[in-house]
Amino acid sequence: MWLVLAFSGYTIYEKHFQLHRGGSIHLVRGRELASTELRVAAHAEAEAKSLVGTYEDTLRSFRHMKAIYANETVYCLQVRIDGATYHLAGPGGHPARGPCY
């Protein structure tokens, strides 16, 4: 135990008492953020369909997300991030750039 404690102290000393030196943090933005949000919302839509029987009125917890159309069989979700618009037409669709059609 003393050996581990000594090694930890030496490691911190060698790094000049800075735990996180170097490296970088990947911030999710733009297309990647839109894709993630749309996939999460599509999962919420699928869950709502299984519970309620329709895709209508299920996106209250998503701030920038809009359901352009939603009924008992199909939906199209749209989000605007960093000046660009992305959509996902479902069920079974994939996130794509541009508005819902």
PDB file of N, CA and C in Angstrom:
ATOM      1  N   MET A   1       0.824  -1.180   0.000  1.00  0.00           N
ATOM      2  CA  MET A   1       0.000   0.000   0.000  1.00  0.00           C
ATOM      3  C   MET A   1       0.878   1.257   0.000  1.00  0.00           C
ATOM      4  N   TRP A   2       1.945   1.230   0.772  1.00  0.00           N
ATOM      5  CA  TRP A   2       2.848   2.378   0.810  1.00  0.00           C
ATOM      6  C   TRP A   2       3.493   2.618  -0.555  1.00  0.00           C
ATOM      7  N   LEU A   3       3.759   1.539  -1.253  1.00  0.00           N
ATOM      8  CA  LEU A   3       4.369   1.655  -2.571  1.00  0.00           C
ATOM      9  C   LEU A   3       3.427   2.363  -3.555  1.00  0.00           C
ATOM     10  N   VAL A   4       2.157   1.999  -3.523  1.00  0.00           N
ATOM     11  CA  VAL A   4       1.159   2.622  -4.398  1.00  0.00           C
ATOM     12  C   VAL A   4       1.006   4.104  -4.051  1.00  0.00           C
ATOM     13  N   LEU A   5       0.967   4.410  -2.776  1.00  0.00           N
ATOM     14  CA  LEU A   5       0.838   5.794  -2.340  1.00  0.00           C
ATOM     15  C   LEU A   5       2.062   6.616  -2.765  1.00  0.00           C
ATOM     16  N   ALA A   6       3.230   6.065  -2.619  1.00  0.00           N
ATOM     17  CA  ALA A   6       4.454   6.762  -3.030  1.00  0.00           C
ATOM     18  C   ALA A   6       4.474   6.980  -4.535  1.00  0.00           C
ATOM     19  N   PHE A   7       4.079   5.972  -5.303  1.00  0.00           N
ATOM     20  CA  PHE A   7       4.046   6.093  -6.757  1.00  0.00           C
ATOM     21  C   PHE A   7       3.038   7.154  -7.195  1.00  0.00           C
ATOM     22  N   SER A   8       1.886   7.197  -6.548  1.00  0.00           N
ATOM     23  CA  SER A   8       0.870   8.207  -6.877  1.00  0.00           C
ATOM     24  C   SER A   8       1.396   9.613  -6.590  1.00  0.00           C
ATOM     25  N   GLY A   9       2.038   9.781  -5.455  1.00  0.00           N
ATOM     26  CA  GLY A   9       2.612  11.076  -5.107  1.00  0.00           C
ATOM     27  C   GLY A   9       3.684  11.501  -6.090  1.00  0.00           C
ATOM     28  N   TYR A  10       4.527  10.566  -6.498  1.00  0.00           N
ATOM     29  CA  TYR A  10       5.580  10.857  -7.472  1.00  0.00           C
ATOM     30  C   TYR A  10       4.976  11.262  -8.817  1.00  0.00           C
ATOM     31  N   THR A  11       3.918  10.566  -9.246  1.00  0.00           N
ATOM     32  CA  THR A  11       3.263  10.873 -10.517  1.00  0.00           C
ATOM     33  C   THR A  11       2.676  12.279 -10.493  1.00  0.00           C
ATOM     34  N   ILE A  12       2.011  12.634  -9.418  1.00  0.00           N
ATOM     35  CA  ILE A  12       1.434  13.976  -9.299  1.00  0.00           C
ATOM     36  C   ILE A  12       2.545  15.026  -9.279  1.00  0.00           C
ATOM     37  N   TYR A  13       3.649  14.740  -8.579  1.00  0.00           N
ATOM     38  CA  TYR A  13       4.779  15.666  -8.531  1.00  0.00           C
ATOM     39  C   TYR A  13       5.378  15.875  -9.918  1.00  0.00           C
ATOM     40  N   GLU A  14       5.530  14.813 -10.692  1.00  0.00           N
ATOM     41  CA  GLU A  14       6.095  14.894 -12.041  1.00  0.00           C
ATOM     42  C   GLU A  14       5.224  15.720 -12.975  1.00  0.00           C
ATOM     43  N   LYS A  15       3.920  15.715 -12.735  1.00  0.00           N
ATOM     44  CA  LYS A  15       3.001  16.491 -13.575  1.00  0.00           C
ATOM     45  C   LYS A  15       2.800  17.897 -13.023  1.00  0.00           C
ATOM     46  N   HIS A  16       3.633  18.296 -12.077  1.00  0.00           N
ATOM     47  CA  HIS A  16       3.574  19.629 -11.464  1.00  0.00           C
ATOM     48  C   HIS A  16       2.198  19.902 -10.866  1.00  0.00           C
ATOM     49  N   PHE A  17       1.628  18.882 -10.262  1.00  0.00           N
ATOM     50  CA  PHE A  17       0.345  18.956  -9.570  1.00  0.00           C
ATOM     51  C   PHE A  17      -0.810  19.377 -10.471  1.00  0.00           C
ATOM     52  N   GLN A  18      -0.677  19.117 -11.758  1.00  0.00           N
ATOM     53  CA  GLN A  18      -1.756  19.347 -12.715  1.00  0.00           C
ATOM     54  C   GLN A  18      -2.245  17.987 -13.186  1.00  0.00           C
ATOM     55  N   LEU A  19      -3.439  17.642 -12.812  1.00  0.00           N
ATOM     56  CA  LEU A  19      -3.944  16.304 -13.102  1.00  0.00           C
ATOM     57  C   LEU A  19      -4.187  16.070 -14.585  1.00  0.00           C
ATOM     58  N   HIS A  20      -4.733  17.042 -15.285  1.00  0.00           N
ATOM     59  CA  HIS A  20      -5.082  16.851 -16.695  1.00  0.00           C
ATOM     60  C   HIS A  20      -4.242  17.788 -17.553  1.00  0.00           C
ATOM     61  N   ARG A  21      -3.076  17.338 -17.915  1.00  0.00           N
ATOM     62  CA  ARG A  21      -2.215  18.142 -18.767  1.00  0.00           C
ATOM     63  C   ARG A  21      -2.225  17.559 -20.162  1.00  0.00           C
ATOM     64  N   GLY A  22      -2.508  18.390 -21.135  1.00  0.00           N
ATOM     65  CA  GLY A  22      -2.543  17.898 -22.505  1.00  0.00           C
ATOM     66  C   GLY A  22      -3.913  17.327 -22.835  1.00  0.00           C
ATOM     67  N   GLY A  23      -4.003  16.734 -23.996  1.00  0.00           N
ATOM     68  CA  GLY A  23      -5.256  16.138 -24.431  1.00  0.00           C
ATOM     69  C   GLY A  23      -6.260  17.187 -24.849  1.00  0.00           C
ATOM     70  N   SER A  24      -7.411  16.743 -25.222  1.00  0.00           N
ATOM     71  CA  SER A  24      -8.459  17.659 -25.640  1.00  0.00           C
ATOM     72  C   SER A  24      -9.817  17.038 -25.341  1.00  0.00           C
ATOM     73  N   ILE A  25     -10.815  17.875 -25.357  1.00  0.00           N
ATOM     74  CA  ILE A  25     -12.187  17.433 -25.125  1.00  0.00           C
ATOM     75  C   ILE A  25     -12.940  17.572 -26.436  1.00  0.00           C
ATOM     76  N   HIS A  26     -13.613  16.516 -26.830  1.00  0.00           N
ATOM     77  CA  HIS A  26     -14.396  16.546 -28.064  1.00  0.00           C
ATOM     78  C   HIS A  26     -15.788  17.073 -27.751  1.00  0.00           C
ATOM     79  N   LEU A  27     -16.106  18.258 -28.269  1.00  0.00           N
ATOM     80  CA  LEU A  27     -17.429  18.830 -28.092  1.00  0.00           C
ATOM     81  C   LEU A  27     -18.288  18.455 -29.296  1.00  0.00           C
ATOM     82  N   VAL A  28     -19.441  17.904 -29.011  1.00  0.00           N
ATOM     83  CA  VAL A  28     -20.350  17.494 -30.071  1.00  0.00           C
ATOM     84  C   VAL A  28     -21.059  18.727 -30.593  1.00  0.00           C
ATOM     85  N   ARG A  29     -20.977  18.944 -31.909  1.00  0.00           N
ATOM     86  CA  ARG A  29     -21.589  20.124 -32.529  1.00  0.00           C
ATOM     87  C   ARG A  29     -22.186  19.772 -33.879  1.00  0.00           C
ATOM     88  N   GLY A  30     -22.895  20.741 -34.430  1.00  0.00           N
ATOM     89  CA  GLY A  30     -23.385  20.670 -35.798  1.00  0.00           C
ATOM     90  C   GLY A  30     -24.088  19.379 -36.151  1.00  0.00           C
ATOM     91  N   ARG A  31     -23.618  18.762 -37.228  1.00  0.00           N
ATOM     92  CA  ARG A  31     -24.267  17.570 -37.772  1.00  0.00           C
ATOM     93  C   ARG A  31     -24.281  16.417 -36.767  1.00  0.00           C
ATOM     94  N   GLU A  32     -23.193  16.251 -36.030  1.00  0.00           N
ATOM     95  CA  GLU A  32     -23.126  15.164 -35.056  1.00  0.00           C
ATOM     96  C   GLU A  32     -24.139  15.367 -33.931  1.00  0.00           C
ATOM     97  N   LEU A  33     -24.273  16.598 -33.463  1.00  0.00           N
ATOM     98  CA  LEU A  33     -25.252  16.905 -32.425  1.00  0.00           C
ATOM     99  C   LEU A  33     -26.673  16.709 -32.937  1.00  0.00           C
ATOM    100  N   ALA A  34     -26.940  17.190 -34.144  1.00  0.00           N
ATOM    101  CA  ALA A  34     -28.272  17.033 -34.737  1.00  0.00           C
ATOM    102  C   ALA A  34     -28.616  15.563 -34.901  1.00  0.00           C
ATOM    103  N   SER A  35     -27.663  14.774 -35.374  1.00  0.00           N
ATOM    104  CA  SER A  35     -27.893  13.344 -35.568  1.00  0.00           C
ATOM    105  C   SER A  35     -28.222  12.660 -34.247  1.00  0.00           C
ATOM    106  N   THR A  36     -27.480  13.008 -33.206  1.00  0.00           N
ATOM    107  CA  THR A  36     -27.729  12.411 -31.886  1.00  0.00           C
ATOM    108  C   THR A  36     -29.107  12.795 -31.374  1.00  0.00           C
ATOM    109  N   GLU A  37     -29.443  14.075 -31.459  1.00  0.00           N
ATOM    110  CA  GLU A  37     -30.754  14.524 -30.979  1.00  0.00           C
ATOM    111  C   GLU A  37     -31.895  13.882 -31.761  1.00  0.00           C
ATOM    112  N   LEU A  38     -31.744  13.798 -33.067  1.00  0.00           N
ATOM    113  CA  LEU A  38     -32.800  13.200 -33.882  1.00  0.00           C
ATOM    114  C   LEU A  38     -32.970  11.710 -33.573  1.00  0.00           C
ATOM    115  N   ARG A  39     -31.888  11.004 -33.362  1.00  0.00           N
ATOM    116  CA  ARG A  39     -31.994   9.572 -33.033  1.00  0.00           C
ATOM    117  C   ARG A  39     -32.666   9.354 -31.673  1.00  0.00           C
ATOM    118  N   VAL A  40     -32.324  10.197 -30.703  1.00  0.00           N
ATOM    119  CA  VAL A  40     -32.957  10.092 -29.386  1.00  0.00           C
ATOM    120  C   VAL A  40     -34.449  10.403 -29.490  1.00  0.00           C
ATOM    121  N   ALA A  41     -34.790  11.437 -30.242  1.00  0.00           N
ATOM    122  CA  ALA A  41     -36.199  11.791 -30.422  1.00  0.00           C
ATOM    123  C   ALA A  41     -36.951  10.697 -31.174  1.00  0.00           C
ATOM    124  N   ALA A  42     -36.311  10.075 -32.155  1.00  0.00           N
ATOM    125  CA  ALA A  42     -36.954   8.978 -32.890  1.00  0.00           C
ATOM    126  C   ALA A  42     -37.215   7.795 -31.963  1.00  0.00           C
ATOM    127  N   HIS A  43     -36.290   7.544 -31.060  1.00  0.00           N
ATOM    128  CA  HIS A  43     -36.504   6.474 -30.077  1.00  0.00           C
ATOM    129  C   HIS A  43     -37.696   6.816 -29.170  1.00  0.00           C
ATOM    130  N   ALA A  44     -37.799   8.092 -28.760  1.00  0.00           N
ATOM    131  CA  ALA A  44     -38.935   8.527 -27.945  1.00  0.00           C
ATOM    132  C   ALA A  44     -40.244   8.384 -28.720  1.00  0.00           C
ATOM    133  N   GLU A  45     -40.209   8.675 -30.009  1.00  0.00           N
ATOM    134  CA  GLU A  45     -41.396   8.526 -30.850  1.00  0.00           C
ATOM    135  C   GLU A  45     -41.824   7.050 -30.916  1.00  0.00           C
ATOM    136  N   ALA A  46     -40.853   6.169 -31.099  1.00  0.00           N
ATOM    137  CA  ALA A  46     -41.170   4.740 -31.177  1.00  0.00           C
ATOM    138  C   ALA A  46     -41.745   4.232 -29.859  1.00  0.00           C
ATOM    139  N   GLU A  47     -41.200   4.724 -28.765  1.00  0.00           N
ATOM    140  CA  GLU A  47     -41.709   4.321 -27.458  1.00  0.00           C
ATOM    141  C   GLU A  47     -43.131   4.840 -27.250  1.00  0.00           C
ATOM    142  N   ALA A  48     -43.372   6.086 -27.649  1.00  0.00           N
ATOM    143  CA  ALA A  48     -44.717   6.660 -27.529  1.00  0.00           C
ATOM    144  C   ALA A  48     -45.722   5.889 -28.382  1.00  0.00           C
ATOM    145  N   LYS A  49     -45.294   5.507 -29.581  1.00  0.00           N
ATOM    146  CA  LYS A  49     -46.181   4.741 -30.465  1.00  0.00           C
ATOM    147  C   LYS A  49     -46.590   3.427 -29.811  1.00  0.00           C
ATOM    148  N   SER A  50     -45.636   2.764 -29.158  1.00  0.00           N
ATOM    149  CA  SER A  50     -45.958   1.485 -28.525  1.00  0.00           C
ATOM    150  C   SER A  50     -46.864   1.662 -27.309  1.00  0.00           C
ATOM    151  N   LEU A  51     -46.775   2.813 -26.632  1.00  0.00           N
ATOM    152  CA  LEU A  51     -47.604   3.042 -25.446  1.00  0.00           C
ATOM    153  C   LEU A  51     -48.956   3.655 -25.765  1.00  0.00           C
ATOM    154  N   VAL A  52     -48.978   4.642 -26.672  1.00  0.00           N
ATOM    155  CA  VAL A  52     -50.185   5.413 -26.942  1.00  0.00           C
ATOM    156  C   VAL A  52     -50.864   5.009 -28.244  1.00  0.00           C
ATOM    157  N   GLY A  53     -50.073   4.519 -29.198  1.00  0.00           N
ATOM    158  CA  GLY A  53     -50.639   4.116 -30.472  1.00  0.00           C
ATOM    159  C   GLY A  53     -50.529   5.158 -31.566  1.00  0.00           C
ATOM    160  N   THR A  54     -49.875   6.281 -31.264  1.00  0.00           N
ATOM    161  CA  THR A  54     -49.703   7.329 -32.268  1.00  0.00           C
ATOM    162  C   THR A  54     -48.384   8.048 -32.035  1.00  0.00           C
ATOM    163  N   TYR A  55     -47.905   8.727 -33.065  1.00  0.00           N
ATOM    164  CA  TYR A  55     -46.675   9.510 -32.950  1.00  0.00           C
ATOM    165  C   TYR A  55     -46.944  10.961 -32.558  1.00  0.00           C
ATOM    166  N   GLU A  56     -48.181  11.340 -32.437  1.00  0.00           N
ATOM    167  CA  GLU A  56     -48.546  12.737 -32.187  1.00  0.00           C
ATOM    168  C   GLU A  56     -48.215  13.190 -30.767  1.00  0.00           C
ATOM    169  N   ASP A  57     -47.754  14.464 -30.646  1.00  0.00           N
ATOM    170  CA  ASP A  57     -47.594  15.150 -29.363  1.00  0.00           C
ATOM    171  C   ASP A  57     -46.701  14.399 -28.368  1.00  0.00           C
ATOM    172  N   THR A  58     -45.476  14.082 -28.766  1.00  0.00           N
ATOM    173  CA  THR A  58     -44.586  13.344 -27.859  1.00  0.00           C
ATOM    174  C   THR A  58     -43.249  14.026 -27.618  1.00  0.00           C
ATOM    175  N   LEU A  59     -43.014  15.208 -28.171  1.00  0.00           N
ATOM    176  CA  LEU A  59     -41.681  15.818 -28.096  1.00  0.00           C
ATOM    177  C   LEU A  59     -41.598  17.007 -27.148  1.00  0.00           C
ATOM    178  N   ARG A  60     -42.330  16.992 -26.093  1.00  0.00           N
ATOM    179  CA  ARG A  60     -42.335  18.132 -25.171  1.00  0.00           C
ATOM    180  C   ARG A  60     -40.989  18.352 -24.493  1.00  0.00           C
ATOM    181  N   SER A  61     -40.195  17.314 -24.289  1.00  0.00           N
ATOM    182  CA  SER A  61     -38.931  17.445 -23.562  1.00  0.00           C
ATOM    183  C   SER A  61     -37.747  17.861 -24.439  1.00  0.00           C
ATOM    184  N   PHE A  62     -37.951  18.037 -25.735  1.00  0.00           N
ATOM    185  CA  PHE A  62     -36.882  18.452 -26.642  1.00  0.00           C
ATOM    186  C   PHE A  62     -37.045  19.938 -26.953  1.00  0.00           C
ATOM    187  N   ARG A  63     -36.025  20.727 -26.628  1.00  0.00           N
ATOM    188  CA  ARG A  63     -36.140  22.185 -26.752  1.00  0.00           C
ATOM    189  C   ARG A  63     -36.204  22.678 -28.189  1.00  0.00           C
ATOM    190  N   HIS A  64     -35.293  22.233 -29.028  1.00  0.00           N
ATOM    191  CA  HIS A  64     -35.189  22.775 -30.379  1.00  0.00           C
ATOM    192  C   HIS A  64     -35.787  21.854 -31.441  1.00  0.00           C
ATOM    193  N   MET A  65     -36.439  20.830 -31.014  1.00  0.00           N
ATOM    194  CA  MET A  65     -36.986  19.833 -31.928  1.00  0.00           C
ATOM    195  C   MET A  65     -38.440  20.163 -32.246  1.00  0.00           C
ATOM    196  N   LYS A  66     -38.801  19.975 -33.507  1.00  0.00           N
ATOM    197  CA  LYS A  66     -40.194  20.169 -33.916  1.00  0.00           C
ATOM    198  C   LYS A  66     -40.649  18.937 -34.679  1.00  0.00           C
ATOM    199  N   ALA A  67     -41.863  18.533 -34.403  1.00  0.00           N
ATOM    200  CA  ALA A  67     -42.487  17.480 -35.209  1.00  0.00           C
ATOM    201  C   ALA A  67     -43.238  18.205 -36.319  1.00  0.00           C
ATOM    202  N   ILE A  68     -42.719  18.162 -37.530  1.00  0.00           N
ATOM    203  CA  ILE A  68     -43.346  18.855 -38.653  1.00  0.00           C
ATOM    204  C   ILE A  68     -44.654  18.180 -39.010  1.00  0.00           C
ATOM    205  N   TYR A  69     -44.657  16.876 -39.039  1.00  0.00           N
ATOM    206  CA  TYR A  69     -45.909  16.125 -39.135  1.00  0.00           C
ATOM    207  C   TYR A  69     -45.766  14.827 -38.367  1.00  0.00           C
ATOM    208  N   ALA A  70     -46.881  14.399 -37.807  1.00  0.00           N
ATOM    209  CA  ALA A  70     -46.912  13.149 -37.042  1.00  0.00           C
ATOM    210  C   ALA A  70     -48.357  12.664 -36.980  1.00  0.00           C
ATOM    211  N   ASN A  71     -48.539  11.400 -37.279  1.00  0.00           N
ATOM    212  CA  ASN A  71     -49.878  10.807 -37.172  1.00  0.00           C
ATOM    213  C   ASN A  71     -49.730   9.360 -36.685  1.00  0.00           C
ATOM    214  N   GLU A  72     -50.670   8.514 -36.999  1.00  0.00           N
ATOM    215  CA  GLU A  72     -50.632   7.130 -36.515  1.00  0.00           C
ATOM    216  C   GLU A  72     -49.588   6.277 -37.220  1.00  0.00           C
ATOM    217  N   THR A  73     -49.118   6.705 -38.397  1.00  0.00           N
ATOM    218  CA  THR A  73     -48.212   5.838 -39.162  1.00  0.00           C
ATOM    219  C   THR A  73     -46.834   6.430 -39.443  1.00  0.00           C
ATOM    220  N   VAL A  74     -46.710   7.734 -39.609  1.00  0.00           N
ATOM    221  CA  VAL A  74     -45.427   8.350 -39.969  1.00  0.00           C
ATOM    222  C   VAL A  74     -45.189   9.643 -39.183  1.00  0.00           C
ATOM    223  N   TYR A  75     -43.938  10.082 -39.189  1.00  0.00           N
ATOM    224  CA  TYR A  75     -43.582  11.357 -38.572  1.00  0.00           C
ATOM    225  C   TYR A  75     -42.349  11.916 -39.260  1.00  0.00           C
ATOM    226  N   CYS A  76     -42.147  13.223 -39.093  1.00  0.00           N
ATOM    227  CA  CYS A  76     -40.910  13.857 -39.548  1.00  0.00           C
ATOM    228  C   CYS A  76     -40.491  14.849 -38.471  1.00  0.00           C
ATOM    229  N   LEU A  77     -39.295  14.650 -37.929  1.00  0.00           N
ATOM    230  CA  LEU A  77     -38.750  15.501 -36.891  1.00  0.00           C
ATOM    231  C   LEU A  77     -37.729  16.435 -37.509  1.00  0.00           C
ATOM    232  N   GLN A  78     -37.692  17.657 -37.029  1.00  0.00           N
ATOM    233  CA  GLN A  78     -36.778  18.642 -37.598  1.00  0.00           C
ATOM    234  C   GLN A  78     -36.110  19.420 -36.471  1.00  0.00           C
ATOM    235  N   VAL A  79     -34.816  19.686 -36.624  1.00  0.00           N
ATOM    236  CA  VAL A  79     -34.058  20.458 -35.641  1.00  0.00           C
ATOM    237  C   VAL A  79     -33.143  21.421 -36.385  1.00  0.00           C
ATOM    238  N   ARG A  80     -32.944  22.603 -35.802  1.00  0.00           N
ATOM    239  CA  ARG A  80     -32.052  23.600 -36.400  1.00  0.00           C
ATOM    240  C   ARG A  80     -30.899  23.831 -35.430  1.00  0.00           C
ATOM    241  N   ILE A  81     -29.677  23.552 -35.899  1.00  0.00           N
ATOM    242  CA  ILE A  81     -28.480  23.685 -35.068  1.00  0.00           C
ATOM    243  C   ILE A  81     -27.403  24.404 -35.858  1.00  0.00           C
ATOM    244  N   ASP A  82     -26.809  25.417 -35.247  1.00  0.00           N
ATOM    245  CA  ASP A  82     -25.733  26.206 -35.857  1.00  0.00           C
ATOM    246  C   ASP A  82     -26.103  26.723 -37.242  1.00  0.00           C
ATOM    247  N   GLY A  83     -27.341  27.149 -37.412  1.00  0.00           N
ATOM    248  CA  GLY A  83     -27.785  27.725 -38.674  1.00  0.00           C
ATOM    249  C   GLY A  83     -28.158  26.729 -39.747  1.00  0.00           C
ATOM    250  N   ALA A  84     -28.038  25.433 -39.467  1.00  0.00           N
ATOM    251  CA  ALA A  84     -28.392  24.404 -40.453  1.00  0.00           C
ATOM    252  C   ALA A  84     -29.597  23.618 -39.955  1.00  0.00           C
ATOM    253  N   THR A  85     -30.407  23.153 -40.888  1.00  0.00           N
ATOM    254  CA  THR A  85     -31.601  22.377 -40.557  1.00  0.00           C
ATOM    255  C   THR A  85     -31.359  20.911 -40.895  1.00  0.00           C
ATOM    256  N   TYR A  86     -31.778  20.031 -39.995  1.00  0.00           N
ATOM    257  CA  TYR A  86     -31.659  18.585 -40.168  1.00  0.00           C
ATOM    258  C   TYR A  86     -33.013  17.956 -39.880  1.00  0.00           C
ATOM    259  N   HIS A  87     -33.282  16.815 -40.484  1.00  0.00           N
ATOM    260  CA  HIS A  87     -34.557  16.140 -40.249  1.00  0.00           C
ATOM    261  C   HIS A  87     -34.370  14.629 -40.189  1.00  0.00           C
ATOM    262  N   LEU A  88     -35.391  13.972 -39.679  1.00  0.00           N
ATOM    263  CA  LEU A  88     -35.461  12.515 -39.671  1.00  0.00           C
ATOM    264  C   LEU A  88     -36.906  12.139 -39.943  1.00  0.00           C
ATOM    265  N   ALA A  89     -37.140  11.451 -41.038  1.00  0.00           N
ATOM    266  CA  ALA A  89     -38.485  10.973 -41.382  1.00  0.00           C
ATOM    267  C   ALA A  89     -38.572   9.520 -40.938  1.00  0.00           C
ATOM    268  N   GLY A  90     -39.607   9.205 -40.206  1.00  0.00           N
ATOM    269  CA  GLY A  90     -39.684   7.849 -39.661  1.00  0.00           C
ATOM    270  C   GLY A  90     -41.068   7.269 -39.783  1.00  0.00           C
ATOM    271  N   PRO A  91     -41.194   6.064 -39.361  1.00  0.00           N
ATOM    272  CA  PRO A  91     -40.189   5.289 -38.642  1.00  0.00           C
ATOM    273  C   PRO A  91     -39.148   4.673 -39.584  1.00  0.00           C
ATOM    274  N   GLY A  92     -37.995   4.378 -39.028  1.00  0.00           N
ATOM    275  CA  GLY A  92     -36.953   3.698 -39.778  1.00  0.00           C
ATOM    276  C   GLY A  92     -36.059   4.601 -40.599  1.00  0.00           C
ATOM    277  N   GLY A  93     -36.211   5.917 -40.471  1.00  0.00           N
ATOM    278  CA  GLY A  93     -35.389   6.830 -41.260  1.00  0.00           C
ATOM    279  C   GLY A  93     -34.052   7.119 -40.608  1.00  0.00           C
ATOM    280  N   HIS A  94     -33.222   7.863 -41.320  1.00  0.00           N
ATOM    281  CA  HIS A  94     -31.913   8.266 -40.827  1.00  0.00           C
ATOM    282  C   HIS A  94     -31.822   9.781 -40.868  1.00  0.00           C
ATOM    283  N   PRO A  95     -31.057  10.380 -39.936  1.00  0.00           N
ATOM    284  CA  PRO A  95     -30.892  11.832 -39.943  1.00  0.00           C
ATOM    285  C   PRO A  95     -30.284  12.309 -41.267  1.00  0.00           C
ATOM    286  N   ALA A  96     -30.804  13.421 -41.785  1.00  0.00           N
ATOM    287  CA  ALA A  96     -30.322  13.980 -43.037  1.00  0.00           C
ATOM    288  C   ALA A  96     -30.376  15.507 -42.959  1.00  0.00           C
ATOM    289  N   ARG A  97     -29.569  16.150 -43.769  1.00  0.00           N
ATOM    290  CA  ARG A  97     -29.558  17.610 -43.811  1.00  0.00           C
ATOM    291  C   ARG A  97     -30.738  18.112 -44.624  1.00  0.00           C
ATOM    292  N   GLY A  98     -31.287  19.243 -44.196  1.00  0.00           N
ATOM    293  CA  GLY A  98     -32.407  19.844 -44.902  1.00  0.00           C
ATOM    294  C   GLY A  98     -33.697  19.698 -44.131  1.00  0.00           C
ATOM    295  N   PRO A  99     -34.736  20.409 -44.566  1.00  0.00           N
ATOM    296  CA  PRO A  99     -36.028  20.362 -43.882  1.00  0.00           C
ATOM    297  C   PRO A  99     -36.834  19.111 -44.259  1.00  0.00           C
ATOM    298  N   CYS A 100     -37.894  18.881 -43.507  1.00  0.00           N
ATOM    299  CA  CYS A 100     -38.826  17.796 -43.825  1.00  0.00           C
ATOM    300  C   CYS A 100     -39.553  18.131 -45.119  1.00  0.00           C
ATOM    301  N   TYR A 101     -39.886  17.111 -45.901  1.00  0.00           N
ATOM    302  CA  TYR A 101     -40.630  17.308 -47.149  1.00  0.00           C
ATOM    303  C   TYR A 101     -42.023  16.763 -47.030  1.00  0.00           C
TER     304      TYR A 101
END
